[in-house]
Amino acid sequence: RTGDSQQDKKVDAVKDALFHLLGEVTIRKPSFLDALFFPQDDESRIVEYLNLAHKTIDVCVFTISNDYLAWALYDLHKKGVKVRIITDDECSTNRGSDIQDLADAGIPCRLDSDPNAHMHNKFAIIDGHILVNGSFNWTQQAVEKNQENLSIIDSEELCQKYTKEYEKLWAKFEHE
Amino acid sequence: RTGDSQQDKKVDAVKDALFHLLGEVTIRKPSFLDALFFPQDDESRIVEYLNLAHKTIDVCVFTISNDYLAWALYDLHKKGVKVRIITDDECSTNRGSDIQDLADAGIPCRLDSDPNAHMHNKFAIIDGHILVNGSFNWTQQAVEKNQENLSIIDSEELCQKYTKEYEKLWAKFEHE
Ligand SMILES: [Zn+2]
Ligand SMILES: [Zn+2]
């Protein structure tokens, strides 16, 4: 019996060591790690990921003139998801820009009005843990013609870095 | 002794089960998972990552006119790293483009010459397992003025998807 209990302790020690090792050298496998490439993919693939949102979507894109993506954001806003948008001013006054419509619908939008620099990012953070990021602007041209990419990464660690930058830009563009 | 060897088998079974679990629910923690934000970061951060290359760098960027980054690619090429570059034609003839210099130095470069669509990607794959991807164009403007980002992700799984797209574009632009 004494031998058994000593062996049990050894078993527990092995278990503890392995769980410790697991914490040190691994992260949880992301529920997904995907890449979209345009023009072969289309906006519906992006909307699938946006629709995973339960709580928040923080969008930070140079321009939004793709109606399909704008409608997706509008629908999520109506469902109670807290949508925020940062975009670049020059593009928001372009023909076809959906920013004014989205702002009128009650979605908080902030604009970069610096004429000498562009808010050139094209990323979105979904529920604080899914990053959508790449070269893809939220336009029709980007879908139909250009070679573009988006990587979709489920990582709280990476999203924390992007959320920090998002909050910085959100504060910066408050009065612009 | 029989009791001991049965316990040893149990210990082995726990170990096997945990290693199996480890393979099922986890991936190896990336040696890094980083994000760069401009203008607060600078090109030296990108060069640090490029310099991790031992074998290959596949660059797929809309434009290269940042001398600091072009020099880094040239240095790696001289050291024996297999560098390849895909870029967009309109930009390669822009003033300040470094593409002709890099091609003259012996780096294989392929150009998108379609006037109606842009090769708008801005990614690089290092040694087949590190992806550098975001909004950042390899220009001076991108570093100094624009709000831009790059995520740096050590993931073979993700890089396999980007390498597949890279080879597709490399073949597509062979005769352009
Ligand atoms: Zn601007
Ligand atoms: Zn082009």
Tab-separated table of C-alpha atoms and ligand atoms in Angstrom:
chain	number	residue	atom	x	y	z
A	1	ARG	CA	0.000	0.000	0.000
A	2	THR	CA	2.846	2.331	0.861
A	3	GLY	CA	4.383	1.378	-2.496
A	4	ASP	CA	1.089	2.128	-4.275
A	5	SER	CA	0.742	5.551	-2.696
A	6	GLN	CA	4.335	6.396	-3.586
A	7	GLN	CA	3.609	5.327	-7.171
A	8	ASP	CA	0.451	7.443	-7.148
A	9	LYS	CA	2.557	10.423	-6.129
A	10	LYS	CA	4.900	9.686	-9.034
A	11	VAL	CA	1.935	9.526	-11.415
A	12	ASP	CA	0.720	12.880	-10.110
A	13	ALA	CA	4.222	14.325	-10.500
A	14	VAL	CA	4.360	13.174	-14.137
A	15	LYS	CA	0.921	14.673	-14.764
A	16	ASP	CA	1.866	17.986	-13.135
A	17	ALA	CA	5.142	18.154	-15.050
A	18	LEU	CA	3.397	17.479	-18.356
A	19	PHE	CA	0.682	20.074	-17.751
A	20	HIS	CA	3.364	22.563	-16.768
A	21	LEU	CA	5.275	21.727	-19.970
A	22	LEU	CA	2.040	22.057	-21.955
A	23	GLY	CA	1.521	25.576	-20.587
A	24	GLU	CA	5.119	26.591	-21.260
A	25	VAL	CA	5.625	25.360	-24.813
A	26	THR	CA	2.168	25.434	-26.372
A	27	ILE	CA	-0.841	27.620	-27.023
A	28	ARG	CA	-4.368	26.345	-27.553
A	29	LYS	CA	-4.807	25.369	-31.172
A	30	PRO	CA	-6.763	28.235	-32.757
A	31	SER	CA	-10.316	27.227	-33.662
A	32	PHE	CA	-9.215	28.399	-37.085
A	33	LEU	CA	-6.331	29.907	-38.961
A	34	ASP	CA	-7.463	30.806	-42.439
A	35	ALA	CA	-6.343	32.791	-45.472
A	36	LEU	CA	-8.495	34.375	-48.163
A	37	PHE	CA	-7.094	35.289	-51.565
A	38	PHE	CA	-8.794	37.566	-54.050
A	39	PRO	CA	-10.067	37.617	-56.756
A	40	GLN	CA	-10.674	33.857	-56.368
A	41	ASP	CA	-12.462	34.252	-53.014
A	42	ASP	CA	-15.361	36.668	-52.521
A	43	GLU	CA	-16.859	38.897	-49.816
A	44	SER	CA	-19.163	36.151	-48.549
A	45	ARG	CA	-16.103	34.511	-46.977
A	46	ILE	CA	-15.366	37.734	-45.044
A	47	VAL	CA	-19.007	38.079	-43.989
A	48	GLU	CA	-18.924	34.511	-42.594
A	49	TYR	CA	-16.147	35.600	-40.246
A	50	LEU	CA	-17.785	38.935	-39.339
A	51	ASN	CA	-20.951	37.009	-38.471
A	52	LEU	CA	-19.044	35.084	-35.780
A	53	ALA	CA	-19.226	38.277	-33.693
A	54	HIS	CA	-21.302	38.051	-30.528
A	55	LYS	CA	-20.179	41.244	-28.798
A	56	THR	CA	-17.837	43.570	-30.696
A	57	ILE	CA	-16.322	44.347	-34.090
A	58	ASP	CA	-13.618	47.001	-34.294
A	59	VAL	CA	-13.019	47.884	-37.946
A	60	CYS	CA	-9.971	49.912	-39.006
A	61	VAL	CA	-9.905	50.166	-42.816
A	62	PHE	CA	-8.668	52.745	-45.294
A	63	THR	CA	-11.979	52.739	-47.163
A	64	ILE	CA	-15.413	51.078	-47.078
A	65	SER	CA	-17.290	51.212	-50.368
A	66	ASN	CA	-18.284	47.553	-50.677
A	67	ASP	CA	-22.041	47.489	-50.034
A	68	TYR	CA	-22.064	43.800	-49.189
A	69	LEU	CA	-19.591	44.337	-46.336
A	70	ALA	CA	-21.296	47.571	-45.235
A	71	TRP	CA	-24.654	45.731	-45.035
A	72	ALA	CA	-23.053	42.987	-42.959
A	73	LEU	CA	-21.813	45.599	-40.451
A	74	TYR	CA	-25.258	47.257	-40.430
A	75	ASP	CA	-26.993	43.901	-39.771
A	76	LEU	CA	-24.615	43.096	-36.904
A	77	HIS	CA	-25.175	46.563	-35.421
A	78	LYS	CA	-28.967	45.980	-35.570
A	79	LYS	CA	-28.486	42.632	-33.786
A	80	GLY	CA	-26.764	44.409	-30.893
A	81	VAL	CA	-23.102	43.790	-31.740
A	82	LYS	CA	-21.047	46.859	-30.764
A	83	VAL	CA	-19.519	47.932	-34.077
A	84	ARG	CA	-16.910	50.715	-34.277
A	85	ILE	CA	-15.269	52.014	-37.458
A	86	ILE	CA	-12.063	53.963	-38.059
A	87	THR	CA	-11.453	55.013	-41.650
A	88	ASP	CA	-9.598	57.528	-43.798
A	89	ASP	CA	-11.265	60.819	-44.557
A	90	GLU	CA	-10.332	61.254	-48.201
A	91	CYS	CA	-12.115	58.032	-49.035
A	92	SER	CA	-15.199	58.668	-46.925
A	93	THR	CA	-16.195	61.493	-49.269
A	94	ASN	CA	-15.493	59.415	-52.382
A	95	ARG	CA	-18.453	58.409	-54.459
A	96	GLY	CA	-19.756	55.077	-53.198
A	97	SER	CA	-18.400	55.394	-49.670
A	98	ASP	CA	-20.767	53.815	-47.157
A	99	ILE	CA	-19.354	55.567	-44.088
A	100	GLN	CA	-21.990	58.315	-43.905
A	101	ASP	CA	-24.811	55.740	-44.139
A	102	LEU	CA	-23.251	53.616	-41.391
A	103	ALA	CA	-22.727	56.673	-39.171
A	104	ASP	CA	-26.353	57.757	-39.780
A	105	ALA	CA	-27.458	54.263	-38.704
A	106	GLY	CA	-25.836	54.890	-35.311
A	107	ILE	CA	-22.493	53.129	-35.726
A	108	PRO	CA	-19.680	55.152	-34.092
A	109	CYS	CA	-17.259	56.186	-36.861
A	110	ARG	CA	-14.029	58.172	-36.588
A	111	LEU	CA	-12.080	59.651	-39.478
A	112	ASP	CA	-8.451	60.446	-40.125
A	113	SER	CA	-8.542	63.952	-41.570
A	114	ASP	CA	-4.783	64.445	-41.975
A	115	PRO	CA	-4.272	65.285	-45.669
A	116	ASN	CA	-0.562	64.342	-45.548
A	117	ALA	CA	-0.867	60.812	-44.200
A	118	HIS	CA	-3.252	57.944	-44.714
A	119	MET	CA	-4.855	55.701	-42.157
A	120	HIS	CA	-3.876	52.839	-44.415
A	121	ASN	CA	-4.644	49.857	-42.120
A	122	LYS	CA	-7.121	47.199	-43.239
A	123	PHE	CA	-7.885	45.122	-40.183
A	124	ALA	CA	-10.839	44.136	-38.030
A	125	ILE	CA	-10.960	42.594	-34.560
A	126	ILE	CA	-13.915	40.312	-33.819
A	127	ASP	CA	-14.943	39.720	-30.169
A	128	GLY	CA	-11.409	40.631	-29.088
A	129	HIS	CA	-9.869	37.379	-30.308
A	130	ILE	CA	-10.209	37.028	-34.096
A	131	LEU	CA	-7.978	39.218	-36.260
A	132	VAL	CA	-8.840	39.789	-39.941
A	133	ASN	CA	-5.808	41.480	-41.528
A	134	GLY	CA	-4.113	41.911	-44.882
A	135	SER	CA	-3.958	44.037	-48.021
A	136	PHE	CA	-7.678	43.893	-48.751
A	137	ASN	CA	-9.541	47.230	-48.823
A	138	TRP	CA	-13.283	46.978	-48.296
A	139	THR	CA	-14.070	48.019	-51.861
A	140	GLN	CA	-15.558	46.397	-54.918
A	141	GLN	CA	-12.289	46.777	-56.875
A	142	ALA	CA	-10.448	44.783	-54.223
A	143	VAL	CA	-12.823	41.839	-54.613
A	144	GLU	CA	-13.186	41.726	-58.366
A	145	LYS	CA	-9.847	42.713	-59.806
A	146	ASN	CA	-6.882	43.105	-57.517
A	147	GLN	CA	-4.708	40.353	-56.132
A	148	GLU	CA	-5.323	40.740	-52.395
A	149	ASN	CA	-5.144	38.658	-49.241
A	150	LEU	CA	-6.601	38.468	-45.749
A	151	SER	CA	-5.387	36.229	-42.981
A	152	ILE	CA	-7.873	35.277	-40.273
A	153	ILE	CA	-6.247	34.359	-37.004
A	154	ASP	CA	-7.908	33.354	-33.766
A	155	SER	CA	-5.407	34.632	-31.208
A	156	GLU	CA	-6.110	36.671	-28.106
A	157	GLU	CA	-2.412	37.435	-27.820
A	158	LEU	CA	-2.253	38.991	-31.303
A	159	CYS	CA	-5.626	40.740	-30.906
A	160	GLN	CA	-4.473	42.415	-27.696
A	161	LYS	CA	-1.695	44.135	-29.670
A	162	TYR	CA	-4.137	45.260	-32.378
A	163	THR	CA	-6.748	46.372	-29.835
A	164	LYS	CA	-4.143	48.530	-28.100
A	165	GLU	CA	-3.343	50.211	-31.453
A	166	TYR	CA	-7.077	50.510	-32.212
A	167	GLU	CA	-7.765	52.337	-28.940
A	168	LYS	CA	-4.811	54.643	-29.603
A	169	LEU	CA	-6.155	55.567	-33.067
A	170	TRP	CA	-9.719	55.835	-31.722
A	171	ALA	CA	-8.524	58.426	-29.173
A	172	LYS	CA	-6.310	60.194	-31.743
A	173	PHE	CA	-9.170	60.710	-34.207
A	174	GLU	CA	-11.734	61.822	-31.613
A	175	HIS	CA	-11.680	65.452	-32.655
A	176	GLU	CA	-10.871	65.081	-36.320
B	1	ARG	CA	7.462	-6.194	-8.300
B	2	THR	CA	4.369	-7.208	-10.304
B	3	GLY	CA	2.543	-4.266	-8.673
B	4	ASP	CA	5.407	-1.917	-9.597
B	5	SER	CA	5.467	-2.981	-13.241
B	6	GLN	CA	1.672	-2.544	-13.462
B	7	GLN	CA	2.073	0.942	-12.013
B	8	ASP	CA	4.875	1.644	-14.494
B	9	LYS	CA	2.489	0.689	-17.294
B	10	LYS	CA	-0.094	3.087	-15.842
B	11	VAL	CA	2.523	5.846	-15.727
B	12	ASP	CA	3.360	5.157	-19.372
B	13	ALA	CA	-0.349	5.195	-20.272
B	14	VAL	CA	-0.801	8.604	-18.593
B	15	LYS	CA	2.225	9.906	-20.460
B	16	ASP	CA	0.992	8.563	-23.809
B	17	ALA	CA	-2.503	9.966	-23.257
B	18	LEU	CA	-1.127	13.389	-22.381
B	19	PHE	CA	1.203	13.520	-25.386
B	20	HIS	CA	-1.708	12.440	-27.590
B	21	LEU	CA	-3.869	15.175	-26.056
B	22	LEU	CA	-1.044	17.651	-26.546
B	23	GLY	CA	-0.932	16.842	-30.270
B	24	GLU	CA	-4.718	17.064	-30.642
B	25	VAL	CA	-5.531	20.296	-28.856
B	26	THR	CA	-2.393	22.364	-29.230
B	27	ILE	CA	0.112	23.674	-31.703
B	28	ARG	CA	3.681	24.489	-30.794
B	29	LYS	CA	3.777	27.963	-29.336
B	30	PRO	CA	5.205	30.165	-32.089
B	31	SER	CA	8.726	31.318	-31.266
B	32	PHE	CA	7.114	34.685	-31.811
B	33	LEU	CA	3.840	36.305	-32.713
B	34	ASP	CA	4.462	39.980	-33.189
B	35	ALA	CA	2.813	43.111	-34.529
B	36	LEU	CA	4.481	46.243	-35.873
B	37	PHE	CA	2.650	49.557	-36.097
B	38	PHE	CA	3.802	52.535	-38.089
B	39	PRO	CA	4.771	55.348	-37.859
B	40	GLN	CA	5.847	54.473	-34.288
B	41	ASP	CA	7.915	51.455	-35.386
B	42	ASP	CA	10.548	51.643	-38.110
B	43	GLU	CA	12.051	49.489	-40.892
B	44	SER	CA	14.773	48.127	-38.625
B	45	ARG	CA	12.097	45.974	-36.953
B	46	ILE	CA	11.195	44.472	-40.343
B	47	VAL	CA	14.868	43.915	-41.216
B	48	GLU	CA	15.345	42.009	-37.936
B	49	TYR	CA	12.710	39.537	-39.094
B	50	LEU	CA	14.029	39.321	-42.674
B	51	ASN	CA	17.464	38.561	-41.233
B	52	LEU	CA	16.078	35.406	-39.580
B	53	ALA	CA	16.086	33.847	-43.084
B	54	HIS	CA	18.476	30.940	-43.564
B	55	LYS	CA	17.152	29.586	-46.879
B	56	THR	CA	14.387	31.509	-48.615
B	57	ILE	CA	12.470	34.787	-48.688
B	58	ASP	CA	9.454	35.060	-50.978
B	59	VAL	CA	8.398	38.704	-51.207
B	60	CYS	CA	5.043	39.690	-52.721
B	61	VAL	CA	4.563	43.448	-52.362
B	62	PHE	CA	2.797	46.119	-54.383
B	63	THR	CA	5.880	48.345	-54.401
B	64	ILE	CA	9.478	48.416	-53.130
B	65	SER	CA	10.992	51.881	-52.927
B	66	ASN	CA	12.374	51.766	-49.399
B	67	ASP	CA	16.152	51.574	-49.813
B	68	TYR	CA	16.677	50.213	-46.317
B	69	LEU	CA	14.467	47.192	-47.048
B	70	ALA	CA	15.884	46.773	-50.574
B	71	TRP	CA	19.438	46.719	-49.146
B	72	ALA	CA	18.397	44.090	-46.614
B	73	LEU	CA	17.122	41.855	-49.436
B	74	TYR	CA	20.315	42.479	-51.421
B	75	ASP	CA	22.493	41.539	-48.410
B	76	LEU	CA	20.523	38.326	-47.836
B	77	HIS	CA	20.818	37.450	-51.540
B	78	LYS	CA	24.615	37.945	-51.325
B	79	LYS	CA	24.712	35.644	-48.279
B	80	GLY	CA	23.076	32.867	-50.302
B	81	VAL	CA	19.457	33.180	-49.196
B	82	LYS	CA	17.152	32.427	-52.159
B	83	VAL	CA	15.186	35.669	-52.526
B	84	ARG	CA	12.268	35.977	-54.972
B	85	ILE	CA	10.178	39.095	-55.566
B	86	ILE	CA	6.730	39.590	-57.081
B	87	THR	CA	5.667	43.202	-57.469
B	88	ASP	CA	3.305	45.458	-59.408
B	89	ASP	CA	4.452	46.894	-62.712
B	90	GLU	CA	3.162	50.453	-62.421
B	91	CYS	CA	5.216	50.949	-59.306
B	92	SER	CA	8.393	49.324	-60.589
B	93	THR	CA	8.789	52.143	-63.090
B	94	ASN	CA	8.033	54.823	-60.495
B	95	ARG	CA	10.862	57.071	-59.495
B	96	GLY	CA	12.665	55.500	-56.555
B	97	SER	CA	11.650	51.918	-57.265
B	98	ASP	CA	14.415	49.503	-56.338
B	99	ILE	CA	13.146	46.598	-58.419
B	100	GLN	CA	15.431	47.130	-61.407
B	101	ASP	CA	18.496	47.307	-59.122
B	102	LEU	CA	17.490	44.113	-57.314
B	103	ALA	CA	16.830	42.311	-60.620
B	104	ASP	CA	20.212	43.507	-61.955
B	105	ALA	CA	21.829	42.061	-58.821
B	106	GLY	CA	20.494	38.639	-59.800
B	107	ILE	CA	17.357	38.390	-57.666
B	108	PRO	CA	14.501	36.751	-59.632
B	109	CYS	CA	11.708	39.346	-59.944
B	110	ARG	CA	8.326	38.997	-61.636
B	111	LEU	CA	5.943	41.839	-62.436
B	112	ASP	CA	2.192	42.151	-62.738
B	113	SER	CA	1.723	44.108	-65.966
B	114	ASP	CA	-2.092	44.134	-66.012
B	115	PRO	CA	-3.074	47.832	-66.171
B	116	ASN	CA	-6.613	47.129	-64.903
B	117	ALA	CA	-5.769	45.284	-61.701
B	118	HIS	CA	-3.118	45.674	-59.036
B	119	MET	CA	-1.005	43.023	-57.393
B	120	HIS	CA	-1.869	44.713	-54.118
B	121	ASN	CA	-0.518	42.111	-51.659
B	122	LYS	CA	2.117	43.113	-49.101
B	123	PHE	CA	3.432	39.908	-47.623
B	124	ALA	CA	6.678	37.991	-47.292
B	125	ILE	CA	7.322	34.370	-46.337
B	126	ILE	CA	10.582	33.639	-44.510
B	127	ASP	CA	12.026	30.098	-44.621
B	128	GLY	CA	8.545	28.734	-45.330
B	129	HIS	CA	7.285	29.289	-41.782
B	130	ILE	CA	7.285	32.996	-40.871
B	131	LEU	CA	4.610	35.208	-42.447
B	132	VAL	CA	5.022	38.997	-42.515
B	133	ASN	CA	1.672	40.443	-43.622
B	134	GLY	CA	-0.392	43.616	-43.358
B	135	SER	CA	-1.121	46.980	-44.931
B	136	PHE	CA	2.495	48.120	-45.043
B	137	ASN	CA	3.947	48.882	-48.497
B	138	TRP	CA	7.735	48.754	-48.693
B	139	THR	CA	8.023	52.503	-49.246
B	140	GLN	CA	9.362	55.469	-47.331
B	141	GLN	CA	5.889	57.035	-47.063
B	142	ALA	CA	4.560	53.931	-45.328
B	143	VAL	CA	7.213	54.163	-42.623
B	144	GLU	CA	7.207	57.870	-41.969
B	145	LYS	CA	3.658	59.050	-42.349
B	146	ASN	CA	0.908	56.511	-42.809
B	147	GLN	CA	-0.775	54.487	-40.101
B	148	GLU	CA	0.163	50.962	-41.137
B	149	ASN	CA	0.564	47.535	-39.582
B	150	LEU	CA	2.387	44.255	-40.076
B	151	SER	CA	1.727	41.047	-38.204
B	152	ILE	CA	4.567	38.552	-37.942
B	153	ILE	CA	3.390	35.011	-37.403
B	154	ASP	CA	5.496	31.881	-37.097
B	155	SER	CA	3.116	29.264	-38.494
B	156	GLU	CA	3.886	26.590	-41.069
B	157	GLU	CA	0.164	25.981	-41.507
B	158	LEU	CA	-0.521	29.607	-42.446
B	159	CYS	CA	2.646	29.881	-44.554
B	160	GLN	CA	1.624	26.826	-46.599
B	161	LYS	CA	-1.512	28.701	-47.705
B	162	TYR	CA	0.492	31.814	-48.617
B	163	THR	CA	3.205	29.774	-50.383
B	164	LYS	CA	0.529	28.090	-52.521
B	165	GLU	CA	-0.780	31.528	-53.546
B	166	TYR	CA	2.794	32.753	-54.108
B	167	GLU	CA	3.591	29.888	-56.497
B	168	LYS	CA	0.329	30.549	-58.340
B	169	LEU	CA	1.194	34.229	-58.843
B	170	TRP	CA	4.825	33.381	-59.686
B	171	ALA	CA	3.608	31.119	-62.507
B	172	LYS	CA	0.953	33.629	-63.617
B	173	PHE	CA	3.458	36.456	-64.017
B	174	GLU	CA	6.101	34.367	-65.799
B	175	HIS	CA	5.474	35.916	-69.189
B	176	GLU	CA	4.333	39.364	-68.147
C	1	ZN	ZN	-5.789	60.201	-45.196
C	2	ZN	ZN	-0.924	46.823	-61.448
